[in-house]
JSON list of C-alpha atoms in Angstrom, two decimals:
[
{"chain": "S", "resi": 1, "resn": "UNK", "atom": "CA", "xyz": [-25.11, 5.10, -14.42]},
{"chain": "S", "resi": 2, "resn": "UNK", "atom": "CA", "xyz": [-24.83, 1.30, -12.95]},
{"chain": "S", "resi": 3, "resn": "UNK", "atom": "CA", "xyz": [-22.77, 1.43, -10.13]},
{"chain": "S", "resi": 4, "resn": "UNK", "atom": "CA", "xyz": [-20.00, -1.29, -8.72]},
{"chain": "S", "resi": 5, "resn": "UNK", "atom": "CA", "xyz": [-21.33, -4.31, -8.54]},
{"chain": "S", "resi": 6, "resn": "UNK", "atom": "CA", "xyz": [-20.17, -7.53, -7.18]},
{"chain": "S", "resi": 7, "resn": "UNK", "atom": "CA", "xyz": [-20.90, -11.41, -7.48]},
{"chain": "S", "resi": 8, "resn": "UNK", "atom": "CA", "xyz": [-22.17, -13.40, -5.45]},
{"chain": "S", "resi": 9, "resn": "UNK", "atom": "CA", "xyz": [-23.62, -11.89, -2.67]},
{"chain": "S", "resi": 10, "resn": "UNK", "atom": "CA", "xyz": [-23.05, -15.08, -0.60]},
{"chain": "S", "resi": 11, "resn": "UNK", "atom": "CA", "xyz": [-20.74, -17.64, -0.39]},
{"chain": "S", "resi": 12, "resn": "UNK", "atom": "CA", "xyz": [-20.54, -20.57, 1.65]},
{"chain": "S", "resi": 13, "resn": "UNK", "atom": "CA", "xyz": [-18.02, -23.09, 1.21]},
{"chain": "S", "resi": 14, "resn": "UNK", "atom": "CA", "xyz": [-15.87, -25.81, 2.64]},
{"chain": "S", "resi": 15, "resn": "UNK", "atom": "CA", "xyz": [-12.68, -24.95, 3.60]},
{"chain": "S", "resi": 16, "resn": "UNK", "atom": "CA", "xyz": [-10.13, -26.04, 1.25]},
{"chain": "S", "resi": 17, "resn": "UNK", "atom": "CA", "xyz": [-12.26, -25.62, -1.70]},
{"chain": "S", "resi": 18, "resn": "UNK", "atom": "CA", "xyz": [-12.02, -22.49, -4.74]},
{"chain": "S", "resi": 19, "resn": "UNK", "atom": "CA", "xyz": [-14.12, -19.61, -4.31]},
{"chain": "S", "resi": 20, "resn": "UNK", "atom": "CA", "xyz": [-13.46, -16.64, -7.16]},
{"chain": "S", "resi": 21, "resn": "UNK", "atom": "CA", "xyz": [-15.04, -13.48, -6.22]},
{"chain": "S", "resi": 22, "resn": "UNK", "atom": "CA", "xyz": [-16.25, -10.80, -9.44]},
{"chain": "S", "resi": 23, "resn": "UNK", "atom": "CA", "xyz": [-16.16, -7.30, -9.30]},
{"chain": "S", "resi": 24, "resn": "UNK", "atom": "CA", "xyz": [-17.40, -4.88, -12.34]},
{"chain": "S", "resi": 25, "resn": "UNK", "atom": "CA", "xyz": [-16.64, -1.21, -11.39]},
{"chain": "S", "resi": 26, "resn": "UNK", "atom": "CA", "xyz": [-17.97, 1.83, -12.62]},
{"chain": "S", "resi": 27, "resn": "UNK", "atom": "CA", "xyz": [-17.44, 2.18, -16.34]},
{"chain": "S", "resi": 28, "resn": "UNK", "atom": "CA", "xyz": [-14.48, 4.10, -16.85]},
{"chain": "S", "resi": 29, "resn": "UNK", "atom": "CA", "xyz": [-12.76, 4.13, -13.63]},
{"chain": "S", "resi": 30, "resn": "UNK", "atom": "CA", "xyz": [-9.28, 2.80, -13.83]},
{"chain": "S", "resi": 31, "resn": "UNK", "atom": "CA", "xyz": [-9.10, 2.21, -10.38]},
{"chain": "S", "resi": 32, "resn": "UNK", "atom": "CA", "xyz": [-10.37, -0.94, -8.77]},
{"chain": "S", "resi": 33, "resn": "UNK", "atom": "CA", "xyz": [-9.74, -1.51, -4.98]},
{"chain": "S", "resi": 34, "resn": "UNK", "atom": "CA", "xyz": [-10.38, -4.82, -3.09]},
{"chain": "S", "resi": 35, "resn": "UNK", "atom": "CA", "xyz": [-10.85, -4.43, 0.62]},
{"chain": "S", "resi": 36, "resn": "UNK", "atom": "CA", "xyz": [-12.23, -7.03, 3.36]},
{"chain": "S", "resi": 37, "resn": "UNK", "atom": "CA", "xyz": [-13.33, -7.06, 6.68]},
{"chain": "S", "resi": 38, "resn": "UNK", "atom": "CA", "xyz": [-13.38, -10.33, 8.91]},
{"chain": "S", "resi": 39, "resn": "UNK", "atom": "CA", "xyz": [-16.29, -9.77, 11.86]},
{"chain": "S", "resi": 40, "resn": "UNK", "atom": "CA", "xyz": [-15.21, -8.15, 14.73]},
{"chain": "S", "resi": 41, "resn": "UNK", "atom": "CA", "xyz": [-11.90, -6.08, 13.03]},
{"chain": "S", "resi": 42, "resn": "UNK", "atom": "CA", "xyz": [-11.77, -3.01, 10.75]},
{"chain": "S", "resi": 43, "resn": "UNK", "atom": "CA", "xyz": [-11.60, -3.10, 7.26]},
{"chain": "S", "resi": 44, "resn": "UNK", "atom": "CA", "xyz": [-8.81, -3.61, 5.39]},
{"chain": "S", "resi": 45, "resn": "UNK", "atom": "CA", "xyz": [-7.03, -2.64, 2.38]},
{"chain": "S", "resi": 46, "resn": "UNK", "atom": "CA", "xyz": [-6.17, -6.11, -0.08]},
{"chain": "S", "resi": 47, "resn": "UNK", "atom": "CA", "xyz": [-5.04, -4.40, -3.56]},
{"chain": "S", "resi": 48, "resn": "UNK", "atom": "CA", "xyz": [-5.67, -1.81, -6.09]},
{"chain": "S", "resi": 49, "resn": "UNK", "atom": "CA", "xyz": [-5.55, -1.83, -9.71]},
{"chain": "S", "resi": 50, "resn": "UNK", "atom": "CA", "xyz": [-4.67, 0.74, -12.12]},
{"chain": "S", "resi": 51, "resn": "UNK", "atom": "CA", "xyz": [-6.30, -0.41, -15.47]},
{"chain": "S", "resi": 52, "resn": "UNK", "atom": "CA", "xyz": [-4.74, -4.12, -15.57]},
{"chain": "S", "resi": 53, "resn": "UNK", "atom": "CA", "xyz": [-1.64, -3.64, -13.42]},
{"chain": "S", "resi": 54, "resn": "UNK", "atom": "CA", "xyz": [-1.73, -4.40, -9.83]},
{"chain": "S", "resi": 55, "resn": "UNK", "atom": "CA", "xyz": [-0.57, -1.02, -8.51]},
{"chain": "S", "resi": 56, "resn": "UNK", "atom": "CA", "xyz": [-0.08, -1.71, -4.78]},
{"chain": "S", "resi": 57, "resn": "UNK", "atom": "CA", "xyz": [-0.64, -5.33, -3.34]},
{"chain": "S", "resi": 58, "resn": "UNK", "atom": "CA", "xyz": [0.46, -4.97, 0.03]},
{"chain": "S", "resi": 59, "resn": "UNK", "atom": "CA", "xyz": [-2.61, -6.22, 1.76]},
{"chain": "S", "resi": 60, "resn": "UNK", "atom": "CA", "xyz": [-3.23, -9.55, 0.35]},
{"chain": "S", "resi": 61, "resn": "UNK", "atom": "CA", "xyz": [-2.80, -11.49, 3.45]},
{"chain": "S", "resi": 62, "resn": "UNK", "atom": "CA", "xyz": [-1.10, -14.40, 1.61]},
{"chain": "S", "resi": 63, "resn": "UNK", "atom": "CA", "xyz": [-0.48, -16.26, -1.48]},
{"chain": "S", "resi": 64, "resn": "UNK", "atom": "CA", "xyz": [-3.70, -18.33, -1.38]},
{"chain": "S", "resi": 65, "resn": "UNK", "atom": "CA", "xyz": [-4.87, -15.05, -2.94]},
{"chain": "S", "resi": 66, "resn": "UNK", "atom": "CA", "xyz": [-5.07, -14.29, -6.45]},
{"chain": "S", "resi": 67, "resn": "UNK", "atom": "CA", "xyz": [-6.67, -11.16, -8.02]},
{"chain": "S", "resi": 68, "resn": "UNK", "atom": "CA", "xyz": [-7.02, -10.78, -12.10]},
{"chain": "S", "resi": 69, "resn": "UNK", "atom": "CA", "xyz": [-8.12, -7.83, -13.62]},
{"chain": "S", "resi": 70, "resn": "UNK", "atom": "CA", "xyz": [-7.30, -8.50, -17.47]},
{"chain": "S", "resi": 71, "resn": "UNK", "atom": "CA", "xyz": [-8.63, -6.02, -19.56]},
{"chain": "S", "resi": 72, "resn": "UNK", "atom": "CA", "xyz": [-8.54, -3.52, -17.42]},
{"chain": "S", "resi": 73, "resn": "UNK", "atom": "CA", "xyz": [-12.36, -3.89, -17.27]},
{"chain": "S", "resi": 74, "resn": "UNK", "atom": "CA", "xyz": [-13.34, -6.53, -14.12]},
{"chain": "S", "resi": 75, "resn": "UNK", "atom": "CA", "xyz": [-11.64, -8.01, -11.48]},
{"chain": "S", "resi": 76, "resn": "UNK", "atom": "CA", "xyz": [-11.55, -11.46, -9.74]},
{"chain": "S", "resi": 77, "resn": "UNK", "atom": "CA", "xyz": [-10.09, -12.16, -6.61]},
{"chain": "S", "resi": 78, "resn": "UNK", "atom": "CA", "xyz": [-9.59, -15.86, -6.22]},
{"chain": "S", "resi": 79, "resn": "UNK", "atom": "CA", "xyz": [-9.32, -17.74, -3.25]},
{"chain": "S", "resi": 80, "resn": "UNK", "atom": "CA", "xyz": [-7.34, -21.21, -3.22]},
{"chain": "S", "resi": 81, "resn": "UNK", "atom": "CA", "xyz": [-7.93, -23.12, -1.11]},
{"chain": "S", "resi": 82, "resn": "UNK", "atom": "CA", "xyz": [-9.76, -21.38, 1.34]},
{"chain": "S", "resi": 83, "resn": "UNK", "atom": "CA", "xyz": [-9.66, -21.41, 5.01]},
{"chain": "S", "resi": 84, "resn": "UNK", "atom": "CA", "xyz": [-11.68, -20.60, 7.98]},
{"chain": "S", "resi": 85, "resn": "UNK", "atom": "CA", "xyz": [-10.01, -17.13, 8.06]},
{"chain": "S", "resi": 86, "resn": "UNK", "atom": "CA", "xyz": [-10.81, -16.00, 4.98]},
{"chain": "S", "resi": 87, "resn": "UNK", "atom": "CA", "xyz": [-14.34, -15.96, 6.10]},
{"chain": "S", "resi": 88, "resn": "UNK", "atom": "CA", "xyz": [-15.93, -11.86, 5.93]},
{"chain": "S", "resi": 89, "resn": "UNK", "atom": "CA", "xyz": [-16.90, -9.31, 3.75]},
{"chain": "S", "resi": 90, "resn": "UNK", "atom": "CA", "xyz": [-15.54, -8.54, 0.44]},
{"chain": "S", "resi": 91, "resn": "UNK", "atom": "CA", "xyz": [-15.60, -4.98, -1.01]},
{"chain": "S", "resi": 92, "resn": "UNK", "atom": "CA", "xyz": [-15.09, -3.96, -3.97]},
{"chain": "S", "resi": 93, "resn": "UNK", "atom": "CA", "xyz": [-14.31, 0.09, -5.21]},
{"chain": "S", "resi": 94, "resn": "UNK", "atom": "CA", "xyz": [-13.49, 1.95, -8.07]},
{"chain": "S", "resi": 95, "resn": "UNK", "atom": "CA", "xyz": [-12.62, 5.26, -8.46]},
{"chain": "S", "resi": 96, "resn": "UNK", "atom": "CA", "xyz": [-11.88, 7.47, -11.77]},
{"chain": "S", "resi": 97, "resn": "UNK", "atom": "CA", "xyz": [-8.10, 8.12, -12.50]},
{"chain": "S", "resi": 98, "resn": "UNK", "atom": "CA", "xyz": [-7.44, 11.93, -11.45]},
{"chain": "S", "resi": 99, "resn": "UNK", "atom": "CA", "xyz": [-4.13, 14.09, -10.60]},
{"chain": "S", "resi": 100, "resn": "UNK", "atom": "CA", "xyz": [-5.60, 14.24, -7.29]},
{"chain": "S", "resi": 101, "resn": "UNK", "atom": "CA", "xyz": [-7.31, 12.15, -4.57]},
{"chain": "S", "resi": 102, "resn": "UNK", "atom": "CA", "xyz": [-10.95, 11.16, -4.91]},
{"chain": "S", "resi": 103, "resn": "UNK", "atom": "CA", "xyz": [-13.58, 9.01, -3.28]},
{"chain": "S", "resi": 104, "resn": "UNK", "atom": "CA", "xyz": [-13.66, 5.43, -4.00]},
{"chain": "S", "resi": 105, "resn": "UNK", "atom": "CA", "xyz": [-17.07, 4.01, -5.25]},
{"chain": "S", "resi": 106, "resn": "UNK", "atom": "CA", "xyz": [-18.06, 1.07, -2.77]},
{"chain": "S", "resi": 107, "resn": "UNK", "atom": "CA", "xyz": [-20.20, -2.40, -4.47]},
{"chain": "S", "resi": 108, "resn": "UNK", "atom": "CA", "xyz": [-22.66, -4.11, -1.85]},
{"chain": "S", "resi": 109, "resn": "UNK", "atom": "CA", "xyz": [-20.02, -6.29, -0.53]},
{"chain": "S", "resi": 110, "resn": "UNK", "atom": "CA", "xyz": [-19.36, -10.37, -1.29]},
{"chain": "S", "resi": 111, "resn": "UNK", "atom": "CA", "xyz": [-20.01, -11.89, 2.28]},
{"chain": "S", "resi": 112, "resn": "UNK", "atom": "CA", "xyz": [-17.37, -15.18, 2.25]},
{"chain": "S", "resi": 113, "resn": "UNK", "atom": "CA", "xyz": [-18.72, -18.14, 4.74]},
{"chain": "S", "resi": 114, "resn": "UNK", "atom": "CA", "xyz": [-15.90, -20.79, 4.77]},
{"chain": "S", "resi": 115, "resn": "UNK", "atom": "CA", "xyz": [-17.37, -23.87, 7.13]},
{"chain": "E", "resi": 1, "resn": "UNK", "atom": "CA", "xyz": [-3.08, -2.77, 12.59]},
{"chain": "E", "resi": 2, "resn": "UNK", "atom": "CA", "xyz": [-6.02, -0.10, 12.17]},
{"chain": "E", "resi": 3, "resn": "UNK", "atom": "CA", "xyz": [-5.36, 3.66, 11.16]},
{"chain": "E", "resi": 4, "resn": "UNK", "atom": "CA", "xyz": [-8.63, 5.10, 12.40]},
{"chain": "E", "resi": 5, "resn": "UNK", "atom": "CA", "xyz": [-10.35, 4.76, 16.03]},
{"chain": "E", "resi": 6, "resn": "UNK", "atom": "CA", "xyz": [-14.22, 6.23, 16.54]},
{"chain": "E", "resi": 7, "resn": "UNK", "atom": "CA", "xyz": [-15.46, 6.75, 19.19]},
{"chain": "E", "resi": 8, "resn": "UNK", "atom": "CA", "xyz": [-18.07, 5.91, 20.65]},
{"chain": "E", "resi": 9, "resn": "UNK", "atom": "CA", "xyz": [-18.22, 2.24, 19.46]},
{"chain": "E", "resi": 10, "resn": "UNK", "atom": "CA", "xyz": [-22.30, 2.42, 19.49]},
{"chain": "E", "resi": 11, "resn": "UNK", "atom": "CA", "xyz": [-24.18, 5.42, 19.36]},
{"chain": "E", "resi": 12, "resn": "UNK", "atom": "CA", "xyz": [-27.84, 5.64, 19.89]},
{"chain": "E", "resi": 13, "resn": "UNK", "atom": "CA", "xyz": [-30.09, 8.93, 19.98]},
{"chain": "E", "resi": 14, "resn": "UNK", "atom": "CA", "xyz": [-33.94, 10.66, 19.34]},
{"chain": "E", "resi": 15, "resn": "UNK", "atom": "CA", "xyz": [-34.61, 11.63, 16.05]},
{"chain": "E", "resi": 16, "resn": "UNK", "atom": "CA", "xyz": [-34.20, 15.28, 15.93]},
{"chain": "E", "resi": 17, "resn": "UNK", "atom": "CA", "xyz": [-31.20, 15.17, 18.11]},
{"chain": "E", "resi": 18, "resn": "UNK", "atom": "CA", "xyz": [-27.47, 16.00, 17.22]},
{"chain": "E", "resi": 19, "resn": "UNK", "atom": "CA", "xyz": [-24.68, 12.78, 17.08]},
{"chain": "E", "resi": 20, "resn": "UNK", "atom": "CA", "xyz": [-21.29, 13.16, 17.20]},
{"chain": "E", "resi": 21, "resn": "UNK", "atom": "CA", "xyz": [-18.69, 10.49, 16.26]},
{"chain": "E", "resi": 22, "resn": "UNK", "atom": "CA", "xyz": [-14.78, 10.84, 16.69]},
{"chain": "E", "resi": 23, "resn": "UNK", "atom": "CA", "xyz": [-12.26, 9.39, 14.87]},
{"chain": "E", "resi": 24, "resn": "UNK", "atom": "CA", "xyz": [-8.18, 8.94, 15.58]},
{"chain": "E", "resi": 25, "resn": "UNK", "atom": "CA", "xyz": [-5.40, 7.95, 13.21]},
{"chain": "E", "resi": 26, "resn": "UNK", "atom": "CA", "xyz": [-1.69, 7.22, 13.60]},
{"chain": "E", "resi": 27, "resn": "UNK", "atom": "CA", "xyz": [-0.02, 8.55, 10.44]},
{"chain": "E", "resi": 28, "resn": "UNK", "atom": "CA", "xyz": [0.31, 11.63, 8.29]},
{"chain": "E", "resi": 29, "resn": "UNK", "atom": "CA", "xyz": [-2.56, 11.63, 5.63]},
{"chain": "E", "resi": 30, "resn": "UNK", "atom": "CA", "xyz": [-3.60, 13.13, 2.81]},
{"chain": "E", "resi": 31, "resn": "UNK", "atom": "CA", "xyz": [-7.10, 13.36, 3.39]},
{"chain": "E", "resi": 32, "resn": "UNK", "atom": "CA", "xyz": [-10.20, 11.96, 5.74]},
{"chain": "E", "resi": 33, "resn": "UNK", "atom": "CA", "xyz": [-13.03, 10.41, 4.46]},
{"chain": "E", "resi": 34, "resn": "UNK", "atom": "CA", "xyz": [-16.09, 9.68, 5.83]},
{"chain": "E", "resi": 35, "resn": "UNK", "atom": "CA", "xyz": [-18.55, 6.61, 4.86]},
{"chain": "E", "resi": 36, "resn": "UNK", "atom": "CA", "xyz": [-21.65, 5.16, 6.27]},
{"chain": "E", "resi": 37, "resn": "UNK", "atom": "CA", "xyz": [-23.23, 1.62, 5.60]},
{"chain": "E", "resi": 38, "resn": "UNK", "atom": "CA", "xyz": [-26.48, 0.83, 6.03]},
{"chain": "E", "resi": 39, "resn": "UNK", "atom": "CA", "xyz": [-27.18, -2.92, 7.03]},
{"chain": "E", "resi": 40, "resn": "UNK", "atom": "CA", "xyz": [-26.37, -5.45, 4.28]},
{"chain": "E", "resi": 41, "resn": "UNK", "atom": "CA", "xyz": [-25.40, -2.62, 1.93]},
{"chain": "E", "resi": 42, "resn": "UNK", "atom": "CA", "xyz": [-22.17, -0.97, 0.32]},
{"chain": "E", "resi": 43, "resn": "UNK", "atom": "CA", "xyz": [-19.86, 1.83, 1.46]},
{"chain": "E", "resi": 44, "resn": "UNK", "atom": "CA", "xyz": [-21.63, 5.03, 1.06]},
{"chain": "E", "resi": 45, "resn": "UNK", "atom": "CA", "xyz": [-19.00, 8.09, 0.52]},
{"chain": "E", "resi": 46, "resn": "UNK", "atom": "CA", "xyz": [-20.35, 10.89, 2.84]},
{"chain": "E", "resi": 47, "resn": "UNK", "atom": "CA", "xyz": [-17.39, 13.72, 2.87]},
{"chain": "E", "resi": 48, "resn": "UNK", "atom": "CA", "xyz": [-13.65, 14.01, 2.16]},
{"chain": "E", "resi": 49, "resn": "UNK", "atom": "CA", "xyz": [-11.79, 16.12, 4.01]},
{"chain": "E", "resi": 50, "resn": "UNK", "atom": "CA", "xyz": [-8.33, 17.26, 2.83]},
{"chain": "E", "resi": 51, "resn": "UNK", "atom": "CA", "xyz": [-5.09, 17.48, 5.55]},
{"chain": "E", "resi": 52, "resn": "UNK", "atom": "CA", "xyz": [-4.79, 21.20, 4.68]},
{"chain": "E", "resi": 53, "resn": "UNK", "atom": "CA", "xyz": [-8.57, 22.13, 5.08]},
{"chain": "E", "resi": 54, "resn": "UNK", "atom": "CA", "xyz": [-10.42, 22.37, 9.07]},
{"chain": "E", "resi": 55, "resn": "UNK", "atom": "CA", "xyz": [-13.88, 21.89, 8.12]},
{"chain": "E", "resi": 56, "resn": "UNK", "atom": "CA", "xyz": [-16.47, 21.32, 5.75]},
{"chain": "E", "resi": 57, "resn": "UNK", "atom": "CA", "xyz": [-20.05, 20.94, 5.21]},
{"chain": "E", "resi": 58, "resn": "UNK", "atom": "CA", "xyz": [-22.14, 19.04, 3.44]},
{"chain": "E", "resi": 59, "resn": "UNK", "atom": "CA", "xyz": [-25.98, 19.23, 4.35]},
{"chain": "E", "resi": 60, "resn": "UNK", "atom": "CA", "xyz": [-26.42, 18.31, 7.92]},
{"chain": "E", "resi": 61, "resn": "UNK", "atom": "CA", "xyz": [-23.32, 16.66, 8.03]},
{"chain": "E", "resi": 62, "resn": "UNK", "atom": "CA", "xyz": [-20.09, 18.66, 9.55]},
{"chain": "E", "resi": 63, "resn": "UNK", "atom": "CA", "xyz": [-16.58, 17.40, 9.50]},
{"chain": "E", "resi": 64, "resn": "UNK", "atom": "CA", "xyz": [-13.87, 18.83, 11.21]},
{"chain": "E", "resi": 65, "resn": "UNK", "atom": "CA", "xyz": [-9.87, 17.89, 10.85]},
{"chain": "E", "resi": 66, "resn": "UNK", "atom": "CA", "xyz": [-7.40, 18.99, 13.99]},
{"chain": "E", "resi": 67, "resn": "UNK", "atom": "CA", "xyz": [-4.62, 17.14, 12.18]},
{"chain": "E", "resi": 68, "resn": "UNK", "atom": "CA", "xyz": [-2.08, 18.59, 14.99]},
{"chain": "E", "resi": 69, "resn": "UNK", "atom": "CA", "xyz": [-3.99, 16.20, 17.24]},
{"chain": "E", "resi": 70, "resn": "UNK", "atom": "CA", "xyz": [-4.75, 13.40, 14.80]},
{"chain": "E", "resi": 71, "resn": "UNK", "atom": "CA", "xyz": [-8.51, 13.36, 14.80]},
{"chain": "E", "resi": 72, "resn": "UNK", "atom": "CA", "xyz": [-11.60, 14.11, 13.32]},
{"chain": "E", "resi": 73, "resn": "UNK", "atom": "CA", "xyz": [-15.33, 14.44, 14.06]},
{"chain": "E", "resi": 74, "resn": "UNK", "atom": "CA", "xyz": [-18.61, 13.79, 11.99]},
{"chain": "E", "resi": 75, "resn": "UNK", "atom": "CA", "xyz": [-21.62, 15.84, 13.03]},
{"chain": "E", "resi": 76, "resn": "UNK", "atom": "CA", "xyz": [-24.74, 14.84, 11.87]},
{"chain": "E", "resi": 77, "resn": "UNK", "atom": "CA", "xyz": [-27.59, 17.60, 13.23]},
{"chain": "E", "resi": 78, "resn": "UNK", "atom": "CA", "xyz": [-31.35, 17.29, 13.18]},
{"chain": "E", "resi": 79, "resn": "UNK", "atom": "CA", "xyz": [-31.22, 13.51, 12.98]},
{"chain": "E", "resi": 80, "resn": "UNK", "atom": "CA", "xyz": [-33.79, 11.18, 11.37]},
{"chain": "E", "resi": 81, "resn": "UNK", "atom": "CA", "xyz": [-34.42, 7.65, 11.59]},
{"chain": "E", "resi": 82, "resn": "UNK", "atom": "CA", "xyz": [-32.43, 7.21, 8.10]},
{"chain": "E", "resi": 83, "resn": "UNK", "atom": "CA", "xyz": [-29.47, 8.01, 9.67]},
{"chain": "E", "resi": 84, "resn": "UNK", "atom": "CA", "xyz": [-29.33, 4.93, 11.50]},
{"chain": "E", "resi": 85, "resn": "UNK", "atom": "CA", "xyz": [-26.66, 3.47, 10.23]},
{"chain": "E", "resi": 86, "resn": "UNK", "atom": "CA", "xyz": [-22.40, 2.24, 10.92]},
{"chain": "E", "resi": 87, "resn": "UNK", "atom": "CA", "xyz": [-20.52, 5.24, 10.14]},
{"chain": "E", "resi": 88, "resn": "UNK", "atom": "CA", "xyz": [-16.63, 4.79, 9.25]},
{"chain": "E", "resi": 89, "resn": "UNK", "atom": "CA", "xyz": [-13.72, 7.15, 9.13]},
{"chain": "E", "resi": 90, "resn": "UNK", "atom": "CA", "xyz": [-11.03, 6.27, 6.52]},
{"chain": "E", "resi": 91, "resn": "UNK", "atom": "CA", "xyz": [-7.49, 8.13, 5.61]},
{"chain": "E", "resi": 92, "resn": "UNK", "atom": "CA", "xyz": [-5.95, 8.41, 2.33]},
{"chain": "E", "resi": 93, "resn": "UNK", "atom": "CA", "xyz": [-2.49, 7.66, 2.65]},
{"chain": "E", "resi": 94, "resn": "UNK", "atom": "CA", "xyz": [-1.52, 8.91, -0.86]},
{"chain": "E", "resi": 95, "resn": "UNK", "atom": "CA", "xyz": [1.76, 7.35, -2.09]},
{"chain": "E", "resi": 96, "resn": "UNK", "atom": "CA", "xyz": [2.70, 8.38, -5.43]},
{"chain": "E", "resi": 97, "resn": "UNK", "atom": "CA", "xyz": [0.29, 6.34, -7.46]},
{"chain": "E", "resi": 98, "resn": "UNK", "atom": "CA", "xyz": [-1.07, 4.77, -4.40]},
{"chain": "E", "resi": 99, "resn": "UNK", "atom": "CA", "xyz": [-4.67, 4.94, -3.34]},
{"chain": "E", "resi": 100, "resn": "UNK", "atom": "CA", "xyz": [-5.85, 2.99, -0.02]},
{"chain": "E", "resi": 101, "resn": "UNK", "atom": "CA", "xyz": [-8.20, 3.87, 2.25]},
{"chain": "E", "resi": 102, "resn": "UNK", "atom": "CA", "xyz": [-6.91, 2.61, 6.25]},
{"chain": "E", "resi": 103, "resn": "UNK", "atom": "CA", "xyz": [-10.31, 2.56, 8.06]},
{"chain": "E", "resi": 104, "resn": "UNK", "atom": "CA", "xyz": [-11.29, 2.79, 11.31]},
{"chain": "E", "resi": 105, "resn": "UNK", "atom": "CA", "xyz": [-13.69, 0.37, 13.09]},
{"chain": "E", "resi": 106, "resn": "UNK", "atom": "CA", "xyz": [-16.68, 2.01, 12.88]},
{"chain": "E", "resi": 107, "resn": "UNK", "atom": "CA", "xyz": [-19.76, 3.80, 14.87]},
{"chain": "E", "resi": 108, "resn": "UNK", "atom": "CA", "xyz": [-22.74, 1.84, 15.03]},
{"chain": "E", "resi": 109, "resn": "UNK", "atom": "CA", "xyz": [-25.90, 4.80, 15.32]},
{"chain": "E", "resi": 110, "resn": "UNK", "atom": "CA", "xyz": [-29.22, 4.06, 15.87]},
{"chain": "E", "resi": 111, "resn": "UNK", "atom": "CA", "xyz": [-31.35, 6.91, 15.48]},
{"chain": "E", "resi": 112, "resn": "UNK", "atom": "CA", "xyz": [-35.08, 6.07, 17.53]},
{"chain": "E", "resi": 113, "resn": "UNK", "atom": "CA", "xyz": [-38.20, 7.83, 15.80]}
]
């Protein structure tokens, strides 16, 4: 079974340009998570997705952030226009939907460069 | 601000020996988790612990849970070069329908052949 996989690996861009981020999760996992961490500081929580409805959106750090996930199959996060900030690691998880808690399913990451 | 604290920051040991990372959160939780990364890779899931259980096992790894004094450890025994890795605690904070995972900064270990 493929696992969660994420596009591109690398990104460098200028800032104030577009980047848009892809995540596929594991088939048949309604969750999708989006998490970041910026060099130096923890990782942190962005959004989660239950099939195609954004379920808790509390972490997206502002609304230069967009995340998508129509079809309930793979997600974009979108970043407009970028800025020097936004520069770290992307993650990507997806878990299956269960009554009870479960481990989330990590991808290899999307690291961000904005110049 | 960050849920989790390990400690130590950087670990490093022989192969063969025992580590030992901490971890401290804030809140009430559901459940612990434990991940490793390996460099340039995902988020491995290593063990979940639940807020009603004290320890588990899985392999050579050993969590324990003292939720009375918010904090955890992850023992890894009989280590091998493998196991070097950055090791993070993360707690489920489980809202209703609500999922994250508020993670700690990590323990780099470097495990020396």
């Amino acid at each position: 079974e493929a696992g969660v996989t994420q596009f591109p690996s690398h990104s460098v861009i200028e800032k104030g340009q577009t980047v848009t981020l892809r995540c596929d999760p594991i088939s048949g996992h309604d969750n999708l998570y989006w998490y970041r961490r910026v060099m130096g500081k923890e990782i942190k929580f962005l959004l989660h997705f239950v099939k195609e409805s954004k379920q808790d959106e509390s972490g997206m750090p502002n609304n230069r952030f967009l995340a998508e996930r129509t079809g309930g199959t793979y997600s974009t996060l979108k970043v407009q226009p970028a800025e020097l900030e936004d520069s770290g690691v992307y993650f990507c998880a997806s878990s299956p939907r269960t009554g009870s808690y479960n481990e989330q399913f990590f991808g290899p990451g999307t690291r961000l460069t904005v110049l | 601000s960050q849920q989790g604290e390990e400690d130590p920051q950087a670990l490093s040991i022989q192969e063969g020996e025992n580590a030992t990372m901490n971890c401290s959160y804030k809140t009430s939780i559901n459940n612990l988790q434990w991940y490793r990364q390996n460099s340039g890779r995902g988020l491995v899931h290593l063990i979940l612990i639940r807020s009603n259980e004290r320890e588990k096992h899985s392999g050579r790894l050993r969590v324990t849970l003292d939720t009375s004094k918010k904090s955890s450890s992850l023992l890894i025994t009989a280590s091998r070069a493998a196991d070097t890795a950055s090791y993070f605690c993360a707690t489920g904070v489980e809202a209703g329908n609500n999922r994250k995972l508020i993670w700690g900064l990590g323990t780099s270990l470097a495990v020396n052949p």
